[in-house]
PDB file of C-alpha atoms and ligand atoms in Angstrom:
ATOM      1  CA  MET L 947     -14.487 -27.608 -17.227  1.00 48.00           C
ATOM      2  CA  ARG L 948     -12.805 -24.403 -18.356  1.00 50.00           C
ATOM      3  CA  ARG L 949     -11.402 -22.187 -15.648  1.00 50.00           C
ATOM      4  CA  PRO L 950     -12.809 -18.661 -15.529  1.00 51.00           C
ATOM      5  CA  VAL L 951     -10.550 -16.094 -17.205  1.00 51.00           C
ATOM      6  CA  GLU L 952      -8.314 -14.544 -14.558  1.00 51.00           C
ATOM      7  CA  PRO L 953      -7.030 -10.972 -14.720  1.00 53.00           C
ATOM      8  CA  PRO L 954      -3.435 -10.828 -15.970  1.00 51.00           C
ATOM      9  CA  ALA L 955      -0.713 -10.896 -13.336  1.00 54.00           C
ATOM     10  CA  PRO L 956       1.005  -7.508 -13.000  1.00 60.00           C
ATOM     11  CA  ALA L 957       4.194  -8.519 -14.797  1.00 64.00           C
ATOM     12  CA  GLU L 958       4.633  -4.960 -16.071  1.00 86.00           C
ATOM     13  CA  LEU L 959       4.339  -3.166 -12.756  1.00 95.00           C
ATOM     14  CA  ARG L 960       6.660  -0.233 -12.245  1.00 96.00           C
ATOM     15  CA  PHE L 961       7.351   1.647  -9.042  1.00 97.00           C
ATOM     16  CA  ARG L 962       8.271   5.243  -8.324  1.00 97.00           C
ATOM     17  CA  ARG L 963       7.829   7.810  -5.608  1.00 98.00           C
ATOM     18  CA  MET L 964       4.670   9.900  -5.570  1.00 98.00           C
ATOM     19  CA  ARG L 965       4.864  13.425  -7.011  1.00 97.00           C
ATOM     20  CA  PRO L 966       2.402  16.247  -6.279  1.00 96.00           C
ATOM     21  CA  GLU L 967       0.636  15.711  -9.620  1.00 96.00           C
ATOM     22  CA  ASP L 968      -0.186  12.112  -8.592  1.00 97.00           C
ATOM     23  CA  LEU L 969      -2.230  13.275  -5.594  1.00 98.00           C
ATOM     24  CA  PRO L 970      -5.710  13.258  -7.222  1.00 97.00           C
ATOM     25  CA  ARG L 971      -5.413   9.602  -8.278  1.00 98.00           C
ATOM     26  CA  VAL L 972      -3.878   8.556  -4.954  1.00 98.00           C
ATOM     27  CA  VAL L 973      -6.676  10.353  -3.083  1.00 98.00           C
ATOM     28  CA  GLU L 974      -9.210   8.538  -5.283  1.00 98.00           C
ATOM     29  CA  ILE L 975      -7.741   5.107  -4.440  1.00 98.00           C
ATOM     30  CA  GLU L 976      -7.501   6.069  -0.761  1.00 98.00           C
ATOM     31  CA  LYS L 977     -11.153   7.203  -0.589  1.00 98.00           C
ATOM     32  CA  ASP L 978     -12.319   4.027  -2.275  1.00 97.00           C
ATOM     33  CA  GLY L 979     -10.228   1.864   0.055  1.00 96.00           C
ATOM     34  CA  PHE L 980     -11.072   3.146   3.531  1.00 95.00           C
ATOM     35  CA  ARG L 981     -14.075   4.189   5.572  1.00 93.00           C
ATOM     36  CA  HIS L 982     -11.875   6.810   7.243  1.00 94.00           C
ATOM     37  CA  PRO L 983      -9.495   7.815   4.441  1.00 96.00           C
ATOM     38  CA  TRP L 984      -6.450   9.998   4.845  1.00 97.00           C
ATOM     39  CA  SER L 985      -7.096  13.531   3.610  1.00 98.00           C
ATOM     40  CA  ARG L 986      -5.332  15.016   0.598  1.00 98.00           C
ATOM     41  CA  ASP L 987      -3.370  17.263   2.982  1.00 98.00           C
ATOM     42  CA  LEU L 988      -2.179  14.335   5.049  1.00 97.00           C
ATOM     43  CA  LEU L 989      -1.030  12.451   1.961  1.00 98.00           C
ATOM     44  CA  GLU L 990       0.671  15.580   0.599  1.00 97.00           C
ATOM     45  CA  ARG L 991       2.445  16.181   3.887  1.00 97.00           C
ATOM     46  CA  GLU L 992       4.205  12.825   3.564  1.00 98.00           C
ATOM     47  CA  LEU L 993       6.124  14.300   0.617  1.00 97.00           C
ATOM     48  CA  SER L 994       7.861  16.752   2.935  1.00 96.00           C
ATOM     49  CA  HIS L 995       9.115  14.214   5.503  1.00 97.00           C
ATOM     50  CA  ALA L 996      12.614  12.956   4.771  1.00 95.00           C
ATOM     51  CA  TRP L 997      11.830   9.690   6.589  1.00 97.00           C
ATOM     52  CA  SER L 998       8.664   8.994   4.612  1.00 98.00           C
ATOM     53  CA  THR L 999       8.217   7.278   1.247  1.00 98.00           C
ATOM     54  CA  VAL L1000       5.007   7.181  -0.764  1.00 98.00           C
ATOM     55  CA  LEU L1001       5.669   4.562  -3.390  1.00 98.00           C
ATOM     56  CA  LEU L1002       3.327   4.093  -6.344  1.00 98.00           C
ATOM     57  CA  ALA L1003       2.684   0.983  -8.420  1.00 98.00           C
ATOM     58  CA  LEU L1004       2.057   1.896 -12.067  1.00 97.00           C
ATOM     59  CA  GLU L1005       0.888  -0.091 -15.004  1.00 96.00           C
ATOM     60  CA  ASP L1006       0.513   0.588 -18.717  1.00 89.00           C
ATOM     61  CA  HIS L1007      -2.988   1.659 -19.555  1.00 78.00           C
ATOM     62  CA  PRO L1008      -3.719   1.338 -23.282  1.00 68.00           C
ATOM     63  CA  GLY L1009      -6.996   3.274 -22.918  1.00 64.00           C
ATOM     64  CA  LEU L1010      -5.242   6.460 -21.774  1.00 62.00           C
ATOM     65  CA  ARG L1011      -4.187   9.131 -24.269  1.00 59.00           C
ATOM     66  CA  GLN L1012      -0.503   9.478 -24.734  1.00 60.00           C
ATOM     67  CA  GLY L1013       1.654  12.368 -25.867  1.00 64.00           C
ATOM     68  CA  PRO L1014       4.817  11.838 -27.930  1.00 63.00           C
ATOM     69  CA  GLY L1015       7.422  10.079 -25.841  1.00 61.00           C
ATOM     70  CA  GLU L1016       4.998   9.658 -22.944  1.00 64.00           C
ATOM     71  CA  ARG L1017       3.913   6.409 -21.399  1.00 65.00           C
ATOM     72  CA  ALA L1018       0.213   5.858 -20.919  1.00 83.00           C
ATOM     73  CA  GLU L1019       0.381   4.592 -17.380  1.00 90.00           C
ATOM     74  CA  GLU L1020      -1.943   4.565 -14.450  1.00 95.00           C
ATOM     75  CA  VAL L1021      -1.403   4.406 -10.708  1.00 97.00           C
ATOM     76  CA  VAL L1022      -2.923   1.102  -9.536  1.00 98.00           C
ATOM     77  CA  GLY L1023      -1.804   1.157  -5.902  1.00 98.00           C
ATOM     78  CA  PHE L1024       0.412   2.818  -3.344  1.00 98.00           C
ATOM     79  CA  ILE L1025       2.162   2.273  -0.047  1.00 98.00           C
ATOM     80  CA  VAL L1026       3.278   4.782   2.584  1.00 98.00           C
ATOM     81  CA  PHE L1027       6.150   3.757   4.821  1.00 98.00           C
ATOM     82  CA  TRP L1028       8.555   5.432   7.193  1.00 98.00           C
ATOM     83  CA  LEU L1029      12.135   4.389   7.685  1.00 98.00           C
ATOM     84  CA  VAL L1030      13.267   5.267  11.193  1.00 96.00           C
ATOM     85  CA  HIS L1031      16.547   3.794  12.483  1.00 94.00           C
ATOM     86  CA  ASP L1032      16.417   0.094  11.671  1.00 97.00           C
ATOM     87  CA  GLU L1033      12.638  -0.113  11.258  1.00 98.00           C
ATOM     88  CA  VAL L1034      10.308   0.208   8.291  1.00 98.00           C
ATOM     89  CA  HIS L1035       6.849   1.180   9.508  1.00 98.00           C
ATOM     90  CA  VAL L1036       4.024   0.719   7.008  1.00 98.00           C
ATOM     91  CA  LEU L1037       1.364   3.401   7.540  1.00 98.00           C
ATOM     92  CA  ASN L1038      -0.866   2.959   4.518  1.00 98.00           C
ATOM     93  CA  LEU L1039      -1.404   0.532   1.653  1.00 98.00           C
ATOM     94  CA  ALA L1040      -4.152   0.371  -0.957  1.00 98.00           C
ATOM     95  CA  THR L1041      -4.800  -1.202  -4.344  1.00 98.00           C
ATOM     96  CA  ALA L1042      -7.375   0.303  -6.726  1.00 98.00           C
ATOM     97  CA  ARG L1043     -10.563  -1.690  -6.204  1.00 97.00           C
ATOM     98  CA  GLU L1044     -10.746  -3.004  -9.781  1.00 96.00           C
ATOM     99  CA  GLU L1045      -7.117  -4.188  -9.638  1.00 97.00           C
ATOM    100  CA  ARG L1046      -7.255  -6.231  -6.441  1.00 98.00           C
ATOM    101  CA  ARG L1047      -6.151  -9.880  -6.174  1.00 97.00           C
ATOM    102  CA  ARG L1048      -3.570  -9.442  -8.903  1.00 96.00           C
ATOM    103  CA  GLY L1049      -0.510  -9.302  -6.676  1.00 97.00           C
ATOM    104  CA  ILE L1050      -0.173  -5.507  -6.518  1.00 98.00           C
ATOM    105  CA  GLY L1051      -0.499  -5.229  -2.723  1.00 98.00           C
ATOM    106  CA  ARG L1052       2.045  -8.001  -2.300  1.00 98.00           C
ATOM    107  CA  ALA L1053       4.444  -6.334  -4.759  1.00 98.00           C
ATOM    108  CA  LEU L1054       4.193  -2.979  -2.936  1.00 98.00           C
ATOM    109  CA  MET L1055       4.872  -4.639   0.429  1.00 98.00           C
ATOM    110  CA  GLU L1056       7.890  -6.418  -1.058  1.00 98.00           C
ATOM    111  CA  GLU L1057       9.220  -3.161  -2.544  1.00 98.00           C
ATOM    112  CA  ALA L1058       8.942  -1.439   0.843  1.00 98.00           C
ATOM    113  CA  ALA L1059      10.740  -4.303   2.592  1.00 98.00           C
ATOM    114  CA  GLU L1060      13.463  -4.286  -0.062  1.00 98.00           C
ATOM    115  CA  ALA L1061      13.905  -0.508   0.244  1.00 97.00           C
ATOM    116  CA  GLY L1062      14.307  -0.981   3.999  1.00 97.00           C
ATOM    117  CA  ARG L1063      16.773  -3.830   3.561  1.00 97.00           C
ATOM    118  CA  ARG L1064      18.908  -1.721   1.217  1.00 97.00           C
ATOM    119  CA  ARG L1065      19.040   1.012   3.840  1.00 96.00           C
ATOM    120  CA  GLY L1066      19.929  -1.305   6.708  1.00 97.00           C
ATOM    121  CA  ALA L1067      16.509  -1.905   8.274  1.00 98.00           C
ATOM    122  CA  THR L1068      16.090  -5.143  10.202  1.00 98.00           C
ATOM    123  CA  LEU L1069      12.324  -5.267  10.635  1.00 98.00           C
ATOM    124  CA  VAL L1070       9.006  -4.072   9.208  1.00 98.00           C
ATOM    125  CA  THR L1071       6.132  -3.215  11.544  1.00 98.00           C
ATOM    126  CA  LEU L1072       2.497  -2.291  10.940  1.00 98.00           C
ATOM    127  CA  GLU L1073      -0.912  -2.025  12.566  1.00 98.00           C
ATOM    128  CA  VAL L1074      -4.025  -3.431  10.943  1.00 98.00           C
ATOM    129  CA  ARG L1075      -7.693  -3.437  11.935  1.00 97.00           C
ATOM    130  CA  ARG L1076      -8.761  -6.715  13.462  1.00 96.00           C
ATOM    131  CA  SER L1077     -11.641  -6.869  10.933  1.00 97.00           C
ATOM    132  CA  ASN L1078      -9.423  -6.334   7.862  1.00 97.00           C
ATOM    133  CA  HIS L1079      -9.235  -9.965   6.821  1.00 98.00           C
ATOM    134  CA  ALA L1080      -7.878  -9.219   3.318  1.00 98.00           C
ATOM    135  CA  ALA L1081      -4.925  -7.229   4.645  1.00 98.00           C
ATOM    136  CA  ILE L1082      -4.196  -9.693   7.458  1.00 98.00           C
ATOM    137  CA  ALA L1083      -4.230 -12.562   4.924  1.00 98.00           C
ATOM    138  CA  LEU L1084      -1.793 -10.616   2.739  1.00 98.00           C
ATOM    139  CA  TYR L1085       0.600  -9.915   5.625  1.00 98.00           C
ATOM    140  CA  ARG L1086       0.456 -13.525   6.828  1.00 98.00           C
ATOM    141  CA  ALA L1087       1.168 -14.743   3.278  1.00 98.00           C
ATOM    142  CA  LEU L1088       4.276 -12.527   3.328  1.00 98.00           C
ATOM    143  CA  GLY L1089       5.473 -14.049   6.601  1.00 98.00           C
ATOM    144  CA  TYR L1090       4.390 -11.336   9.054  1.00 98.00           C
ATOM    145  CA  ARG L1091       3.633 -12.508  12.559  1.00 98.00           C
ATOM    146  CA  GLN L1092       1.293 -11.034  15.122  1.00 98.00           C
ATOM    147  CA  VAL L1093       3.189  -9.581  18.082  1.00 98.00           C
ATOM    148  CA  GLY L1094       0.470  -7.690  19.926  1.00 97.00           C
ATOM    149  CA  VAL L1095      -2.868  -5.940  20.058  1.00 97.00           C
ATOM    150  CA  ARG L1096      -3.557  -2.253  20.646  1.00 96.00           C
ATOM    151  CA  PRO L1097      -7.049  -2.118  22.157  1.00 95.00           C
ATOM    152  CA  ASN L1098      -9.386   0.564  20.704  1.00 94.00           C
ATOM    153  CA  TYR L1099      -6.584   1.878  18.493  1.00 94.00           C
ATOM    154  CA  TYR L1100      -9.115   2.984  15.852  1.00 93.00           C
ATOM    155  CA  ALA L1101     -11.066   5.296  18.105  1.00 90.00           C
ATOM    156  CA  GLU L1102     -14.005   5.963  15.723  1.00 88.00           C
ATOM    157  CA  GLU L1103     -15.310   2.403  16.100  1.00 90.00           C
ATOM    158  CA  GLY L1104     -13.329   1.377  19.145  1.00 92.00           C
ATOM    159  CA  GLU L1105     -11.666  -1.281  17.016  1.00 96.00           C
ATOM    160  CA  ASP L1106      -8.466  -3.048  18.049  1.00 97.00           C
ATOM    161  CA  ALA L1107      -5.303  -2.937  15.988  1.00 97.00           C
ATOM    162  CA  ILE L1108      -3.281  -6.066  15.434  1.00 98.00           C
ATOM    163  CA  VAL L1109       0.441  -5.312  15.484  1.00 98.00           C
ATOM    164  CA  MET L1110       2.421  -7.360  12.986  1.00 98.00           C
ATOM    165  CA  VAL L1111       6.146  -7.680  12.357  1.00 98.00           C
ATOM    166  CA  LEU L1112       8.423  -9.103   9.689  1.00 98.00           C
ATOM    167  CA  ASP L1113      12.120  -9.645  10.346  1.00 98.00           C
ATOM    168  CA  LEU L1114      14.229  -8.613   7.369  1.00 97.00           C
TER     169      LEU L1114
HETATM  170  C1  COA I1291      -5.409  -5.204   1.404  1.00 84.87           C
HETATM  171  C2  COA I1291      -5.156  -4.840  -0.063  1.00 84.87           C
HETATM  172  C3  COA I1291      -4.100  -3.732  -0.108  1.00 84.87           C
HETATM  173  C4  COA I1291      -4.622  -6.086  -0.796  1.00 84.87           C
HETATM  174  O1  COA I1291      -4.209  -5.686  -2.079  1.00 84.87           O
HETATM  175  P1  COA I1291      -4.239  -6.671  -3.356  1.00 84.87           P
HETATM  176  O2  COA I1291      -3.466  -5.981  -4.417  1.00 84.87           O
HETATM  177  O3  COA I1291      -5.621  -7.083  -3.660  1.00 84.87           O
HETATM  178  O4  COA I1291      -3.435  -7.941  -2.759  1.00 84.87           O
HETATM  179  P2  COA I1291      -2.693  -9.079  -3.586  1.00 84.87           P
HETATM  180  O5  COA I1291      -3.405  -9.360  -4.866  1.00 84.87           O
HETATM  181  O6  COA I1291      -1.236  -8.746  -3.655  1.00 84.87           O
HETATM  182  O7  COA I1291      -2.908 -10.322  -2.584  1.00 84.87           O
HETATM  183  C5  COA I1291      -1.828 -11.158  -2.181  1.00 84.87           C
HETATM  184  C6  COA I1291      -2.348 -12.198  -1.227  1.00 84.87           C
HETATM  185  O8  COA I1291      -2.972 -11.592  -0.074  1.00 84.87           O
HETATM  186  C7  COA I1291      -4.122 -12.356   0.321  1.00 84.87           C
HETATM  187  N1  COA I1291      -5.353 -11.580   0.077  1.00 84.87           N
HETATM  188  C8  COA I1291      -5.460 -10.374  -0.549  1.00 84.87           C
HETATM  189  N2  COA I1291      -6.754  -9.975  -0.572  1.00 84.87           N
HETATM  190  C9  COA I1291      -7.474 -10.945   0.029  1.00 84.87           C
HETATM  191  C10 COA I1291      -8.867 -11.107   0.303  1.00 84.87           C
HETATM  192  N3  COA I1291      -9.777 -10.177  -0.060  1.00 84.87           N
HETATM  193  N4  COA I1291      -9.269 -12.225   0.953  1.00 84.87           N
HETATM  194  C11 COA I1291      -8.374 -13.166   1.320  1.00 84.87           C
HETATM  195  N5  COA I1291      -7.026 -13.090   1.070  1.00 84.87           N
HETATM  196  C12 COA I1291      -6.589 -11.978   0.452  1.00 84.87           C
HETATM  197  C13 COA I1291      -4.098 -13.598  -0.548  1.00 84.87           C
HETATM  198  O9  COA I1291      -3.254 -14.543   0.093  1.00 84.87           O
HETATM  199  C14 COA I1291      -3.450 -13.070  -1.817  1.00 84.87           C
HETATM  200  O10 COA I1291      -2.873 -14.082  -2.616  1.00 84.87           O
HETATM  201  P3  COA I1291      -3.809 -14.822  -3.717  1.00 84.87           P
HETATM  202  O11 COA I1291      -4.538 -13.760  -4.492  1.00 84.87           O
HETATM  203  O12 COA I1291      -2.799 -15.574  -4.525  1.00 84.87           O
HETATM  204  O13 COA I1291      -4.736 -15.693  -2.914  1.00 84.87           O
HETATM  205  C15 COA I1291      -6.480  -4.399  -0.783  1.00 84.87           C
HETATM  206  O14 COA I1291      -7.491  -5.332  -0.505  1.00 84.87           O
HETATM  207  C16 COA I1291      -6.953  -3.009  -0.412  1.00 84.87           C
HETATM  208  O15 COA I1291      -6.533  -2.007  -0.991  1.00 84.87           O
HETATM  209  N6  COA I1291      -7.849  -2.912   0.604  1.00 84.87           N
HETATM  210  C17 COA I1291      -8.381  -1.636   1.055  1.00 84.87           C
HETATM  211  C18 COA I1291      -7.348  -0.845   1.804  1.00 84.87           C
HETATM  212  C19 COA I1291      -6.753  -1.635   2.977  1.00 84.87           C
HETATM  213  O16 COA I1291      -7.453  -2.283   3.731  1.00 84.87           O
HETATM  214  N7  COA I1291      -5.405  -1.537   3.134  1.00 84.87           N
HETATM  215  C20 COA I1291      -4.676  -2.205   4.194  1.00 84.87           C
HETATM  216  C21 COA I1291      -4.614  -1.322   5.372  1.00 84.87           C
HETATM  217  S1  COA I1291      -3.713  -2.086   6.715  1.00 84.87           S
END
């Protein structure tokens, strides 16, 4: 039997820091990814913190119009992480809904870990909702281990956070 056609792996992914003009697309991905999304202001504020990085994953998008010398590219995911002392803390991660299960989330997590490693970090930490099976599966696949639970961390629903750590 023939296998169903799978979406192409993101071999052509590029990464760069978010700029103010990227905010509308990042807000769109954020709103589509979370029941309680970060606001535009909150995302924008990250740009002003020296310790914060908002890293975008971009891909060529043949359907987009292109000016001379410009690349037709689209933001397909992003990650927000802080580097404080020897720790990378991941605060936010999302892949555009139509681009999921193509390795973009994994690639963003690996970029953040690598950025931390280059700057002397020794661990990555994060909190994730207990019910977020997709994200937990991703972190486990990357070697993260559960080190604790913060009860009722997500106050809106009284949901616990699982605390996960990766040693770099
Ligand atoms: C979690 C999220 C970022 C994953 O992004 P993604 O680009 O789809 O992830 P990847 O394609 O890199 O997945 C890598 C691995 O993670 C695991 N994984 C990812 N999504 C999964 C799912 N829905 N179910 C089970 N495992 C999953 C798998 O092991 C997968 O490898 P495989 O596709 O070879 O089986 C994405 O689902 C998302 O944006 N969700 C909404 C926002 C969110 O919950 N962010 C996390 C907040 S802590």
